[in-house]
């Protein structure tokens, strides 16, 4: 039993700081680093890579729609080949800085609206998976467990990692319950930990209305930009380790 | 006796077209492709790489100050490490798309104000050369013949290519005569061809005021955005070949 | 019988030139000037205002989705209040430069995807009309004849100008025939002139399949970025004037 | 005896928040609102205008070099007319949103590197003052006391407001002591208050090395982005009021 803990980071830009990377990265095993599309600039990207290296966190790319003002949360009307090209330049940009810092990128996880679209739209999922495959097929593609992106990654011959959430409720069909619906968010830390343990130990989760749902996941998403994020991440990690789950970065899955 | 002919290209952006790449690229051996810093977007970059591949032109990166509105012609007040980071993301972006098109990048030539600053300022030259070396030390660094960038490239252990101009006059000390001074520009095609032959065959050039100046160069810059550029490039190439100069891309220099 | 001829202009950006404003503006009565959203930068905007003033062309604002790379041709997922705010800053930006050049803006015509969305979506149309009304209710709002934008403008208490096209075919219901359908484009100049005369003199147009369609319009759109645009505009203007149509700018409609 | 207290605000952008405007604005009389050049987007700008209106704070424009990544802290190599055009579009953008919120702009204060350059370089100062004058000559131009910008504003026929600092030490010649020199920053709140009182009551300040320096100022700069900024602003305001200084917005100076 193994589980990766991943967090989005490197989402500052110029004079604007977002999140407290130096703290939260101490409690996770994988870092999704913004690549200048939705956030991050070359200097922020490089500092974040250095931080990952110094903290021993596995670094990955976090490409998003190229939209700083919208922070990648708006689905831009891009054709699949335009999405592929945008993902490629973001991967290349981060990887170039990673070479300069002696860091080897391990994974790719799309951000925001690109993540959501890639979960539901196979054409977009294929565009992203194809871009990753042509860029470096050793990269692990991270997507929502059960989503089109996981399918597209497998079809492209990539290693994939299925992501689950500890602070979001699930529907009976295994999809995430939409944010605006009642019961969608799990604020209670103990309930979040219980959900994480259920996923890691039994490969299942209780849906928001109490049904057992099969949910196999390789990595859990930690949100780093909320108050108390680091403490919650530490608590979650401890609970997993005490239950005998090996908390280790994504590449350990595919050794 | 060998000489490379290089041209800037891929300088369109979105709906805006600049230059006629498809025509002028037929007459040169090396293409300097804009990387999204001063021009180019991911789609333009990819199309330009494909064009180079299809025409058999050796492709290289043309990073510039990140300044679309200024087209990289304004020297931004960036620290050397910021310049290095900007060059790295531009190299990485282009190289990622090059992988997708099965193209191997051969060289790097800074653009506009970055080229000019790197010629005169050793700290900036070192930042660029260091970025190229850490990214891929097989890349050939192109800079003004006799400039700081050539020195910095050699010091960084890179192959370098010394660039000369056929439509610009030289001073006695081997520097380019400043554009705004009388006699700085060589509009006459025959004079430009004569200057190219003198450089290629004898490693020298006549300064604007008639003195013999030693000038060893590996590549000649072709300006593609002027009317009649393609015809002039063809004429120059023919003249070089008839004089026994092997017109061949940069990598041939270091075989 | 009066008719305005309008053309999009000021769509250059930095080093990139689009269209030949100085030529085509000689043949029209109203200029829609890009405001930095989809095209135009402060320097281009100011030069274009000066050109309008010197040529005696009535100047208006041409706000678009804030998307340089997409040239405003992509409908961004903006909420109506975000659209209103974007339109306001674009109007304000152009108007500030207009003060500096002693130019009084006369109209507002949305660009590209914003024009199309505002024609069909009343909420977006209301957002735009509301922004114009709060900015300056003397501005004339230009929209597709028969569209939601015209309705929204009237509801907001604005003067409106209904736009028709001479190089596009119409459906029986008075809507524009979609570009990708056969017969959508009118390439033949004589047919375009005939359509313009029919609109100006009889307030009707023949649909692509030959039916009479009522179409009242105050202004005809001239496309300036096609080869021969200026000559065609001149021919159209002459034909209208010879038929007794007073070709005059939009403000003349509301004197 | 009157004194205005001004603070920079509206410097968030998209998902990035900077400063705590809602708190610090309660303690000042004038707000310098970012205009989309160095910070601010149309939505942030409008929210900030509304906040000023609701809190009864006098609103002004805070134009900067158009450089989001550099936050306007880098002096871009723009010609004076380009600076004027950039200032004009920023003023126009903010003023358009101000109309929508029923706010009348009262002043203009350049930001960051533009403020610093305008203090020392008369050509840049004239470009800014000229832009303000042509845009709306009722706007009060705020600049460093004793600087070129104040001179330029007077020469352009504008009302001006001379700014002084409570957390920065002065040289004997009345200039600000450069940040990197020892003794440049006044961290101690009591010393800052004492400096403010000295300026407001006696029109003088003690230089860092203890000499009396004449310093007439109309407004004091409050830095809102440091921890405890609101509390310090409140303390400063109370001290001024208790000493009989009328703390009132800039327009009160010119009634």
Coordinates of N, CA, C and O in Angstrom, one line a residue, chain A residues 178-240:
Chain A
X178 N -20.4 18.2 -7.4 CA -20.1 19.6 -7.8 C -20.1 20.5 -6.6 O -20.9 20.4 -5.7
X179 N -19.1 21.4 -6.7 CA -18.8 22.3 -5.6 C -20.0 23.1 -5.0 O -20.1 23.3 -3.8
X180 N -21.0 23.4 -5.9 CA -22.0 24.3 -5.4 C -23.2 23.5 -4.8 O -24.1 24.1 -4.2
X181 N -23.1 22.2 -4.8 CA -24.1 21.4 -4.2 C -23.9 21.2 -2.7 O -22.7 21.1 -2.3
X182 N -25.0 21.0 -1.9 CA -24.8 20.8 -0.5 C -24.0 19.5 -0.3 O -24.1 18.5 -1.0
X183 N -23.1 19.5 0.7 CA -22.3 18.4 1.1 C -21.1 18.1 0.2 O -20.5 17.1 0.3
X184 N -20.9 19.1 -0.7 CA -19.8 18.8 -1.7 C -18.4 18.9 -1.0 O -17.4 18.3 -1.4
X185 N -18.3 19.8 0.0 CA -17.0 20.1 0.6 C -16.9 19.4 1.9 O -17.8 19.4 2.7
X186 N -15.7 18.8 2.2 CA -15.4 18.2 3.5 C -14.5 19.1 4.3 O -13.3 19.1 4.1
X187 N -15.1 19.9 5.1 CA -14.3 20.8 5.9 C -13.7 20.1 7.1 O -12.6 20.5 7.6
X188 N -14.3 19.2 7.7 CA -13.9 18.5 8.9 C -12.6 17.7 8.6 O -12.6 16.8 7.7
X189 N -11.6 18.0 9.4 CA -10.3 17.3 9.1 C -10.4 15.8 9.4 O -9.9 15.0 8.6
X190 N -11.1 15.4 10.4 CA -11.2 14.0 10.8 C -11.9 13.2 9.6 O -11.5 12.1 9.3
X191 N -12.9 13.8 9.1 CA -13.6 13.2 8.0 C -12.7 13.0 6.8 O -12.8 12.0 6.1
X192 N -11.9 14.1 6.5 CA -11.0 14.0 5.4 C -10.0 12.9 5.6 O -9.7 12.2 4.6
X193 N -9.5 12.8 6.8 CA -8.5 11.8 7.1 C -9.1 10.4 6.9 O -8.6 9.5 6.3
X194 N -10.4 10.2 7.4 CA -11.1 9.0 7.2 C -11.3 8.6 5.8 O -11.1 7.5 5.4
X195 N -11.6 9.6 5.0 CA -11.8 9.4 3.5 C -10.4 8.9 2.9 O -10.4 8.0 2.1
X196 N -9.4 9.6 3.3 CA -8.0 9.2 2.8 C -7.7 7.8 3.1 O -7.2 7.0 2.3
X197 N -7.9 7.4 4.4 CA -7.6 6.0 4.8 C -8.4 5.0 4.1 O -7.9 4.0 3.7
X198 N -9.7 5.3 3.9 CA -10.6 4.4 3.2 C -10.1 4.2 1.7 O -10.1 3.1 1.2
X199 N -9.7 5.3 1.1 CA -9.1 5.2 -0.3 C -7.9 4.4 -0.3 O -7.7 3.4 -1.1
X200 N -7.0 4.7 0.7 CA -5.6 4.1 0.6 C -5.7 2.6 1.0 O -5.0 1.7 0.5
X201 N -6.5 2.3 2.0 CA -6.5 0.9 2.6 C -7.5 0.0 1.8 O -7.2 -1.2 1.7
X202 N -8.6 0.5 1.4 CA -9.6 -0.3 0.9 C -10.0 0.0 -0.5 O -10.9 -0.7 -1.1
X203 N -9.4 1.0 -1.1 CA -9.8 1.4 -2.5 C -11.2 1.7 -2.7 O -11.8 1.5 -3.7
X204 N -11.8 2.3 -1.6 CA -13.2 2.8 -1.7 C -13.4 4.0 -0.9 O -12.6 4.4 -0.1
X205 N -14.6 4.6 -1.2 CA -15.0 5.8 -0.5 C -16.5 5.8 -0.3 O -17.2 5.1 -1.0
X206 N -16.9 6.5 0.8 CA -18.4 6.6 0.9 C -18.8 7.8 0.2 O -18.3 8.9 0.3
X207 N -19.8 7.6 -0.7 CA -20.4 8.8 -1.4 C -21.0 9.8 -0.4 O -21.2 9.4 0.8
X208 N -21.3 11.0 -0.8 CA -21.9 12.0 0.1 C -23.2 11.5 0.7 O -23.5 11.9 1.8
X209 N -23.9 10.6 0.0 CA -25.1 10.1 0.6 C -25.0 8.7 1.1 O -25.9 7.9 1.3
X210 N -23.7 8.3 1.4 CA -23.5 7.1 2.2 C -23.3 5.8 1.5 O -23.1 4.7 2.2
X211 N -23.2 5.8 0.2 CA -23.0 4.5 -0.5 C -21.5 4.2 -0.7 O -20.7 5.1 -0.8
X212 N -21.2 2.9 -0.7 CA -19.8 2.5 -1.0 C -19.5 2.7 -2.5 O -20.2 2.2 -3.3
X213 N -18.4 3.4 -2.7 CA -18.0 3.6 -4.1 C -16.5 3.1 -4.3 O -15.7 3.5 -3.5
X214 N -16.3 2.3 -5.3 CA -14.9 1.9 -5.6 C -14.1 3.1 -6.1 O -14.6 3.8 -7.0
X215 N -12.9 3.3 -5.5 CA -12.1 4.4 -5.9 C -10.6 4.1 -5.7 O -10.1 4.2 -4.6
X216 N -10.0 3.7 -6.8 CA -8.6 3.4 -6.7 C -7.8 4.6 -7.0 O -8.0 5.2 -8.1
X217 N -6.9 5.0 -6.2 CA -6.1 6.2 -6.4 C -4.6 6.0 -6.0 O -4.3 5.2 -5.1
X218 N -3.8 6.8 -6.7 CA -2.3 6.7 -6.4 C -1.8 7.9 -5.7 O -0.7 7.9 -5.2
X219 N -2.6 9.0 -5.8 CA -2.1 10.2 -5.2 C -3.3 11.0 -4.6 O -4.4 10.9 -5.2
X220 N -3.1 11.7 -3.5 CA -4.1 12.5 -2.9 C -3.7 14.0 -3.1 O -2.6 14.4 -2.9
X221 N -4.7 14.8 -3.4 CA -4.5 16.2 -3.6 C -4.6 17.0 -2.3 O -5.6 16.9 -1.6
X222 N -3.5 17.7 -2.0 CA -3.5 18.6 -0.8 C -3.7 20.0 -1.3 O -3.0 20.4 -2.3
X223 N -4.6 20.8 -0.8 CA -4.7 22.2 -1.2 C -3.9 23.0 -0.2 O -4.0 23.0 1.0
X224 N -2.9 23.7 -0.8 CA -1.9 24.4 -0.1 C -2.3 25.9 0.3 O -1.6 26.5 1.1
X225 N -3.3 26.4 -0.4 CA -3.6 27.8 -0.2 C -4.7 28.2 0.8 O -5.1 29.3 0.9
X226 N -5.0 27.2 1.6 CA -6.0 27.5 2.6 C -5.3 27.6 4.0 O -4.2 27.0 4.2
X227 N -5.8 28.4 4.9 CA -5.2 28.5 6.2 C -5.1 27.2 6.9 O -6.0 26.4 6.8
X228 N -4.0 26.9 7.5 CA -3.8 25.6 8.2 C -3.5 24.5 7.3 O -3.5 23.3 7.8
X229 N -3.2 24.8 6.1 CA -3.0 23.7 5.1 C -1.9 22.8 5.5 O -1.9 21.5 5.4
X230 N -0.8 23.4 6.0 CA 0.4 22.6 6.3 C 0.1 21.7 7.5 O 0.4 20.5 7.5
X231 N -0.6 22.2 8.5 CA -0.9 21.3 9.7 C -1.8 20.2 9.2 O -1.6 19.0 9.7
X232 N -2.8 20.5 8.4 CA -3.7 19.4 7.9 C -3.0 18.4 7.1 O -3.2 17.2 7.2
X233 N -2.0 18.8 6.3 CA -1.2 17.9 5.5 C -0.4 17.0 6.4 O -0.3 15.8 6.1
X234 N 0.2 17.6 7.4 CA 1.0 16.8 8.3 C 0.2 15.7 9.0 O 0.6 14.6 9.2
X235 N -1.0 16.1 9.5 CA -1.9 15.2 10.2 C -2.3 14.1 9.2 O -2.3 12.9 9.6
X236 N -2.6 14.4 8.0 CA -3.0 13.4 7.1 C -1.9 12.4 6.8 O -2.1 11.2 6.8
X237 N -0.7 12.9 6.6 CA 0.4 12.1 6.3 C 0.7 11.1 7.5 O 0.9 9.9 7.3
X238 N 0.6 11.7 8.7 CA 0.9 10.8 9.9 C -0.2 9.7 10.0 O 0.2 8.6 10.2
X239 N -1.4 10.1 9.8 CA -2.5 9.1 9.8 C -2.3 7.9 8.8 O -2.4 6.7 9.1
X240 N -1.9 8.3 7.6 CA -1.6 7.3 6.6 C -0.4 6.4 7.0 O -0.5 5.2 6.9

